[in-house]
Amino acid sequence: MKVKQRRAEQEPALAGTLSLDSVRVAAESVGICGLPDDAIRELAEDTTYRLRQVVQPLYGVQSLEHVPFRFTSGGGRELSFQDERDLELGELVSAQMPKAPLETTIRVHWLCIDGVQPAIPENPPPVALEHQKQESTNPASRIGKPPAASPASALPTKSGPQRAKTIETVSVKQLAQHELSVELQLYYKEITEACVGSDESRRAEALQSLSSDPGLHQMLPRLCNFIFEGVKVNVVQYNLALLIYLMRMVKALLDNQTLYLEKYLHELIPSVASCILSRQLCARPEADNHWALRDFASRLLAQICKNFNTSTNNMQTRVTRLFTGCLRGERSSLAATYGALAVIKSFVLPQVKPLGCRLERLSEQPVVSPADRLATTHLKQLFARGLTPLLKQLRSPPDVVEQYQAEYGYLGPMLCAAVSKARSQTAAPQTAGTASLGASKVAVGAAAAAAASAQAAPRLGTPQRTIIVSGSPAAAGGSGRLVVLGGPRAAAPTQDRARAKRGQKTARGGGLAVLVRDGISVTKLKMSSPVDTHLETMWLLMSFAGGRSAVIGAAYRPPDGRTTDDLEALRHQLLEAVGTGSRLYLLGDLNIDPWVENLPRPPRPWPG
Amino acid sequence: MEAASTAAAAAAAVASGGDAKGMDKNTLVAVLQFLNKNNLQGAEQALRKETGFFDAVSAAGSGGQASSDVGTVLSVYKSEGDPDAYVSNYVSLKAFVEKSLDAYKYELGQLLFPVFVHMYLELVFNNHPADAEAFLARFGPDQEDFFQQDVQKLSHVTCPEHMQENELIQQFRSSAYTVRMCRDSHVLLKRHLSEKQHSLLLGLVQDHVVLDVFEGVPRSKQLIHLTAGALEGDPGRQVNKTKMLFGLLREPDIQLTVPVEEDDEPEGDDKPKKKKAKKDALVSKKSKNDPNAPNPSRIPLAELRDMDKREKAKSLREAMKRATLGPDSLPSMCFYTFLNAADNVSCVTLCEDSSMMAVGFSSSTVRVWSLIPQKLRAMKSADELADIDKDADDVLVRMMDERSAEQSRTLAGHSGPVHGVSFSPDRTLLLTCSEDGTIRLWSLQTWSCLVCYKGHVFPVWDVRFSPHGHYFASGGHDRTARLWATDHHQPLRIFAGHLADVDVVEFHPNSNYVASGSSDRSVRVWDVSTGSCVRVLTGHKGVVYAAAFSPDGRFLVSGGADGAVLCWDLASGHLTAALCQHTDTVCCVQFSRDGAVLASGGMDDCIKLWDFQKATEDSLAEEVGAAQPADAKVGAELALASFATKHTPVLVLHFTRRNLLLAAGPLQT
């Protein structure tokens, strides 16, 4: 037996123990007061043990987002509660219904045929992208490894690093293996013919194949060479169509997620740059649309730079220098200058957002040096001046702040304002037809106790708001319009409140309050009142501006009582509410514990 | 829990009844129980020692009583000695193990874990919580990786009251930990214990560890490591000595084949005749008397109906066309990917003729897909059925409603995630088991639930039809595997003995045995006819999730959460090969129809093929009953190929009758 010497800090830490206070609070909450300390200690110990038995470390319950608790004090006791967020009902109503989950389906493919795995999109690529990347960025990694380890013999090679060390001084250049199987040769022929041929549908198929098929890794050198040579020849011959086809091939290869192109950029970049900068690209420059090719190629170049720029190859710098040189050159043709500008445009626009972020961070800092502030202002001005005409061209008229914000981040609103200003200077101002639903915020909550809702009312209820309270007519005298629903304990609300204050849970009153923002008209729906349940519900038909409407249901069910009866009553009401034909939102506190069996709980012993 | 323990007691009674050879033994058991009841431990232990062969029985017996009378069991922990002695004793034992010669070191090293566990429990029992914690913190990390989980659970127990209800503790208490060692190691250990005056250690070893001493050379480090891992230690030497009838049943004569063949191939008379001749040869070869085969009437099997015979003939005919597999001719694989079901699919199975696939979902439903052009049809309604001519040849076809044909059908009825599905051999029934503790039998003709078997108290993890139909086996969280017949609502046998959940069950091709894999990291083989455990196979270092018998019935292969695929020779109970190349849980293992190639797939999104012929040639050559197992082969030389899938764990593997490999799994997005 191998005895392991592991350090103590690697041992998983045990969960903490329950504190005595928590046990005491728990005991008091069920009406047992004055437990002796010894008993509490025993209880805490035992509960901790049980919890550890139940809670598996691996499958622990956790929430994805941080749940914030707020503290308040009242009735001589510290309370912590969770803040409920206001929901934008307007958004909810106008939002698309969530999609139903897709149905489970089966897809069949050949994982291997007679022991050979076919290179189809359903199978993982024969040479992983990571591996290709490593090979091209660190060629030395190949040295010392057996060439092309077959999957069957993929065993850990023991002496990899050591062997590499011993032959360090010898410069080993591995012979590149570019053996193409007969199938791949056929494929190459078909693809290249289809890509530059005249049949548009075949070309689409071929490009689709280039952009999605795994296993093209072996053919990359040939394909890149094909593009390189093709551009070389066709630029001279002013063959615009073929150049466009070749650029589309480059695009397809760039889109292929399983290929790593860095090794072949020395062929691709000159080709693409030629299509941007060439003095003449077509036979009749005055008629043919060679501008489209220049635009397309410039976008390609921007994509290449984005994907493959590293600190070692400095590609972006080199490419930009190339184009700046072209701009400065007196002799370059105007068409080439257009191309160069197009590239720079596609470089600058994606940078707007990150730069905006930086500016935002800067402006949020409490202390900003005057120099920085000045720089920020200047930068903003430069952006507004330089980008406005461009954006005016690029974007179609309705300028929505949110869209700008999403696309350009911090600088979005500013750009939006500048663009719309620029537009309004040229055209007569047009009023936007979209009225926002900003004022239709509705806070809905099911209050557990009538007392609580009555207390809350003055705080929440500013004069323009409507408060609808069920179960506590006493609160009707408060501010605003109140719709009152008679709850089962409506008869003695004052008494209830008094009892609830003393913390006697059994006698508390239930009730519902719905707080409605101004600008929404509310009608209470008549429902058949639930018989023989403690369930309290309230159904409101809300009408929003623009003719939309929704039914809001609020429900509260006290924790004791028969779940089935209450649920049945709720179901009946739901069915009725569905009949209104509006969208339906049900909110509430049903006090149903999914972990506990569906039975009424025994009555609690009366304390004292 | 109570039901589980009573079940354990019942099975223990069954086991002891089965083992007992005569009146003599029964009397002794009675005496032992009497002594135990009256708390006369000295006498009981003396008697137990004198009758060495009683260890297993008495251990099982006390296991049954553990929950009923915890006090007597726990009172074994004497409240003597000071807590520091435990640490010094353990340190000295560890030093003794480390200083021993390499030959004996590993055998003796196996003592460390049980001694560690019981020392900790004694410290807790005698109310030294601080010392216990310190002891655990100091020596816990030294234990092997696969024991860490148990150590973690052990650490939760900090006061004597907890010990009464903790499952793990009861297991440690009820089943003695077995350590196998050779005579020399034993002598060394005895000398160490006696000369150092470690009365504490001596008592512990005597009380809680069964030393299974054998003559001969000590076992090698590799072998010990390969077979270590189970919660109960090594299986005792005697456990795997029972003769197992692993041969196949004699194939029934199929006279019906000729007319069927003419039906299928009406083109000429020559062909069927040729085929028939060939098939006769095939059948006669199988029907030679195999000395290892059980008597066909050992367990009652259902009579073959005409339909079944026709099916058999069809299967044989298909088998003639099947591809021969081997290292040079690997199979083709077809993969069924479930889309939009990443966390929903929990189990998959295919029926024997590969025409249907059943999938159990976490959403409590079961879905059956047809994999062939013929769609799934339901039976006509009763009124329409009355109109059908019952004497017509194609009455079975006419019964089905053509209008109801669908590519897939859903079966809803469970109220918890479905963890196991299994087709009946005749493809008319489907069994499913679920977390709701029930097993359901569905008709694939009416597409409705026929029976709901309630017997397991807790979630049922797996269910499997017998290859001969009628019987089925299940295993669940209540630590039992059970044997059922479709026409009984109560189980026929309860196989109790595992110390943790039974996660997988599998029928032997001759239906006389059931294998079960468990979370206690062991595999057991149970005799259906007597209900006793005939093999205990240890070596997995994690939960066992997959098991398969070789087509010839001689070998069992299991795969588990440790990523290992282990091959066992059922004749001897020895490990023949350990194939450890998966990097994650192995979910399924399957043999090709000729048994030449083994396929395994798992959560590491990978299917691996192994040369099974090579894995077994040694054990087939050596005579049955060799005392010392030959060294098990390890994976490297047996691996044939590995095929990765694209983010798709492999949940099921299935060879068609023609040796095409089908696999299925949900795409993880």
PDB file of C-alpha atoms in Angstrom, chain A residues 393-523:
ATOM      1  CA  GLN A 393     -24.175  57.141 -43.415  1.00  0.00           C
ATOM      2  CA  LEU A 394     -23.982  53.709 -41.856  1.00  0.00           C
ATOM      3  CA  ARG A 395     -27.122  53.680 -39.756  1.00  0.00           C
ATOM      4  CA  SER A 396     -30.683  54.015 -40.921  1.00  0.00           C
ATOM      5  CA  PRO A 397     -32.787  56.905 -39.515  1.00  0.00           C
ATOM      6  CA  PRO A 398     -34.558  55.948 -36.259  1.00  0.00           C
ATOM      7  CA  ASP A 399     -31.789  56.717 -33.798  1.00  0.00           C
ATOM      8  CA  VAL A 400     -32.625  54.893 -30.575  1.00  0.00           C
ATOM      9  CA  VAL A 401     -30.462  55.624 -27.617  1.00  0.00           C
ATOM     10  CA  GLU A 402     -30.591  52.058 -26.368  1.00  0.00           C
ATOM     11  CA  GLN A 403     -29.228  50.677 -29.623  1.00  0.00           C
ATOM     12  CA  TYR A 404     -26.389  53.124 -29.622  1.00  0.00           C
ATOM     13  CA  GLN A 405     -25.717  52.319 -26.034  1.00  0.00           C
ATOM     14  CA  ALA A 406     -25.583  48.620 -26.741  1.00  0.00           C
ATOM     15  CA  GLU A 407     -23.245  49.064 -29.659  1.00  0.00           C
ATOM     16  CA  TYR A 408     -20.938  51.844 -28.555  1.00  0.00           C
ATOM     17  CA  GLY A 409     -21.225  51.662 -24.786  1.00  0.00           C
ATOM     18  CA  TYR A 410     -20.496  54.759 -22.795  1.00  0.00           C
ATOM     19  CA  LEU A 411     -20.177  56.994 -25.815  1.00  0.00           C
ATOM     20  CA  GLY A 412     -23.447  55.752 -27.301  1.00  0.00           C
ATOM     21  CA  PRO A 413     -25.826  58.463 -26.025  1.00  0.00           C
ATOM     22  CA  MET A 414     -23.440  61.187 -27.047  1.00  0.00           C
ATOM     23  CA  LEU A 415     -23.024  59.770 -30.530  1.00  0.00           C
ATOM     24  CA  CYS A 416     -26.745  59.281 -30.809  1.00  0.00           C
ATOM     25  CA  ALA A 417     -27.399  62.884 -29.922  1.00  0.00           C
ATOM     26  CA  ALA A 418     -24.778  64.068 -32.356  1.00  0.00           C
ATOM     27  CA  VAL A 419     -26.114  61.921 -35.165  1.00  0.00           C
ATOM     28  CA  SER A 420     -29.720  62.928 -34.687  1.00  0.00           C
ATOM     29  CA  LYS A 421     -28.630  66.539 -34.485  1.00  0.00           C
ATOM     30  CA  ALA A 422     -26.785  66.152 -37.739  1.00  0.00           C
ATOM     31  CA  ARG A 423     -29.845  64.562 -39.301  1.00  0.00           C
ATOM     32  CA  SER A 424     -32.209  67.239 -38.044  1.00  0.00           C
ATOM     33  CA  GLN A 425     -30.018  69.861 -39.624  1.00  0.00           C
ATOM     34  CA  THR A 426     -30.553  68.304 -43.025  1.00  0.00           C
ATOM     35  CA  ALA A 427     -34.153  67.160 -42.764  1.00  0.00           C
ATOM     36  CA  ALA A 428     -37.184  68.576 -41.011  1.00  0.00           C
ATOM     37  CA  PRO A 429     -37.505  67.216 -37.513  1.00  0.00           C
ATOM     38  CA  GLN A 430     -39.828  64.292 -37.186  1.00  0.00           C
ATOM     39  CA  THR A 431     -41.333  63.278 -33.900  1.00  0.00           C
ATOM     40  CA  ALA A 432     -40.771  59.756 -32.868  1.00  0.00           C
ATOM     41  CA  GLY A 433     -43.992  57.786 -32.643  1.00  0.00           C
ATOM     42  CA  THR A 434     -43.053  55.516 -29.805  1.00  0.00           C
ATOM     43  CA  ALA A 435     -44.373  56.507 -26.467  1.00  0.00           C
ATOM     44  CA  SER A 436     -42.482  54.760 -23.771  1.00  0.00           C
ATOM     45  CA  LEU A 437     -44.230  53.009 -21.003  1.00  0.00           C
ATOM     46  CA  GLY A 438     -41.932  54.517 -18.432  1.00  0.00           C
ATOM     47  CA  ALA A 439     -44.584  55.377 -15.915  1.00  0.00           C
ATOM     48  CA  SER A 440     -46.238  52.018 -15.736  1.00  0.00           C
ATOM     49  CA  LYS A 441     -44.297  50.601 -12.900  1.00  0.00           C
ATOM     50  CA  VAL A 442     -46.349  48.446 -10.665  1.00  0.00           C
ATOM     51  CA  ALA A 443     -45.245  47.047  -7.421  1.00  0.00           C
ATOM     52  CA  VAL A 444     -47.112  44.004  -6.414  1.00  0.00           C
ATOM     53  CA  GLY A 445     -46.732  42.205  -3.185  1.00  0.00           C
ATOM     54  CA  ALA A 446     -48.746  39.907  -1.068  1.00  0.00           C
ATOM     55  CA  ALA A 447     -48.527  41.124   2.429  1.00  0.00           C
ATOM     56  CA  ALA A 448     -48.566  38.472   5.059  1.00  0.00           C
ATOM     57  CA  ALA A 449     -50.289  40.498   7.689  1.00  0.00           C
ATOM     58  CA  ALA A 450     -52.936  43.130   7.366  1.00  0.00           C
ATOM     59  CA  ALA A 451     -51.117  45.086   9.973  1.00  0.00           C
ATOM     60  CA  ALA A 452     -48.003  45.144   7.889  1.00  0.00           C
ATOM     61  CA  SER A 453     -49.812  46.343   4.837  1.00  0.00           C
ATOM     62  CA  ALA A 454     -51.610  49.025   6.761  1.00  0.00           C
ATOM     63  CA  GLN A 455     -48.345  50.254   8.175  1.00  0.00           C
ATOM     64  CA  ALA A 456     -46.722  50.184   4.822  1.00  0.00           C
ATOM     65  CA  ALA A 457     -49.463  52.115   3.128  1.00  0.00           C
ATOM     66  CA  PRO A 458     -48.602  55.629   4.250  1.00  0.00           C
ATOM     67  CA  ARG A 459     -44.950  55.126   3.403  1.00  0.00           C
ATOM     68  CA  LEU A 460     -45.493  53.782  -0.077  1.00  0.00           C
ATOM     69  CA  GLY A 461     -48.659  55.609  -0.968  1.00  0.00           C
ATOM     70  CA  THR A 462     -47.805  58.944  -2.461  1.00  0.00           C
ATOM     71  CA  PRO A 463     -50.962  60.849  -3.382  1.00  0.00           C
ATOM     72  CA  GLN A 464     -51.037  59.853  -7.052  1.00  0.00           C
ATOM     73  CA  ARG A 465     -51.012  56.166  -6.398  1.00  0.00           C
ATOM     74  CA  THR A 466     -53.770  53.743  -5.877  1.00  0.00           C
ATOM     75  CA  ILE A 467     -53.577  51.239  -3.101  1.00  0.00           C
ATOM     76  CA  ILE A 468     -55.765  48.231  -3.156  1.00  0.00           C
ATOM     77  CA  VAL A 469     -55.961  46.412   0.092  1.00  0.00           C
ATOM     78  CA  SER A 470     -57.868  43.329   0.926  1.00  0.00           C
ATOM     79  CA  GLY A 471     -58.817  42.240   4.363  1.00  0.00           C
ATOM     80  CA  SER A 472     -58.323  45.468   6.268  1.00  0.00           C
ATOM     81  CA  PRO A 473     -61.043  48.039   5.861  1.00  0.00           C
ATOM     82  CA  ALA A 474     -59.400  50.060   8.618  1.00  0.00           C
ATOM     83  CA  ALA A 475     -56.723  51.076   6.174  1.00  0.00           C
ATOM     84  CA  ALA A 476     -59.287  52.468   3.766  1.00  0.00           C
ATOM     85  CA  GLY A 477     -59.048  55.817   5.426  1.00  0.00           C
ATOM     86  CA  GLY A 478     -55.461  56.195   4.186  1.00  0.00           C
ATOM     87  CA  SER A 479     -54.315  58.129   1.230  1.00  0.00           C
ATOM     88  CA  GLY A 480     -55.357  57.378  -2.327  1.00  0.00           C
ATOM     89  CA  ARG A 481     -58.082  55.234  -3.794  1.00  0.00           C
ATOM     90  CA  LEU A 482     -58.492  51.901  -2.124  1.00  0.00           C
ATOM     91  CA  VAL A 483     -60.225  48.868  -3.422  1.00  0.00           C
ATOM     92  CA  VAL A 484     -61.096  46.629  -0.546  1.00  0.00           C
ATOM     93  CA  LEU A 485     -61.696  42.960  -0.734  1.00  0.00           C
ATOM     94  CA  GLY A 486     -63.404  41.314   2.159  1.00  0.00           C
ATOM     95  CA  GLY A 487     -61.149  38.655   3.565  1.00  0.00           C
ATOM     96  CA  PRO A 488     -62.257  36.047   6.084  1.00  0.00           C
ATOM     97  CA  ARG A 489     -60.802  37.984   8.948  1.00  0.00           C
ATOM     98  CA  ALA A 490     -62.024  41.351   7.792  1.00  0.00           C
ATOM     99  CA  ALA A 491     -64.469  41.508  10.646  1.00  0.00           C
ATOM    100  CA  ALA A 492     -61.969  42.315  13.327  1.00  0.00           C
ATOM    101  CA  PRO A 493     -58.952  43.920  11.770  1.00  0.00           C
ATOM    102  CA  THR A 494     -58.035  46.041  14.730  1.00  0.00           C
ATOM    103  CA  GLN A 495     -57.983  43.101  17.017  1.00  0.00           C
ATOM    104  CA  ASP A 496     -55.890  41.185  14.539  1.00  0.00           C
ATOM    105  CA  ARG A 497     -53.364  43.891  14.346  1.00  0.00           C
ATOM    106  CA  ALA A 498     -53.100  44.078  18.064  1.00  0.00           C
ATOM    107  CA  ARG A 499     -52.546  40.376  18.302  1.00  0.00           C
ATOM    108  CA  ALA A 500     -50.101  40.247  15.481  1.00  0.00           C
ATOM    109  CA  LYS A 501     -47.997  42.779  17.278  1.00  0.00           C
ATOM    110  CA  ARG A 502     -47.710  40.526  20.250  1.00  0.00           C
ATOM    111  CA  GLY A 503     -46.198  37.910  17.989  1.00  0.00           C
ATOM    112  CA  GLN A 504     -48.975  35.381  18.340  1.00  0.00           C
ATOM    113  CA  LYS A 505     -48.909  33.838  14.982  1.00  0.00           C
ATOM    114  CA  THR A 506     -52.080  31.837  15.181  1.00  0.00           C
ATOM    115  CA  ALA A 507     -54.276  34.900  15.338  1.00  0.00           C
ATOM    116  CA  ARG A 508     -52.754  37.044  12.662  1.00  0.00           C
ATOM    117  CA  GLY A 509     -54.870  38.306   9.811  1.00  0.00           C
ATOM    118  CA  GLY A 510     -54.170  37.714   6.179  1.00  0.00           C
ATOM    119  CA  GLY A 511     -54.523  40.316   3.508  1.00  0.00           C
ATOM    120  CA  LEU A 512     -53.401  41.514   0.160  1.00  0.00           C
ATOM    121  CA  ALA A 513     -52.261  44.861  -1.014  1.00  0.00           C
ATOM    122  CA  VAL A 514     -51.556  45.868  -4.556  1.00  0.00           C
ATOM    123  CA  LEU A 515     -49.867  49.139  -5.111  1.00  0.00           C
ATOM    124  CA  VAL A 516     -50.464  50.614  -8.535  1.00  0.00           C
ATOM    125  CA  ARG A 517     -48.597  53.439 -10.183  1.00  0.00           C
ATOM    126  CA  ASP A 518     -50.459  56.301 -11.671  1.00  0.00           C
ATOM    127  CA  GLY A 519     -51.462  56.094 -15.306  1.00  0.00           C
ATOM    128  CA  ILE A 520     -52.815  52.578 -15.192  1.00  0.00           C
ATOM    129  CA  SER A 521     -56.500  52.104 -14.932  1.00  0.00           C
ATOM    130  CA  VAL A 522     -57.524  49.257 -12.703  1.00  0.00           C
ATOM    131  CA  THR A 523     -60.735  47.316 -12.500  1.00  0.00           C
TER     132      THR A 523
END
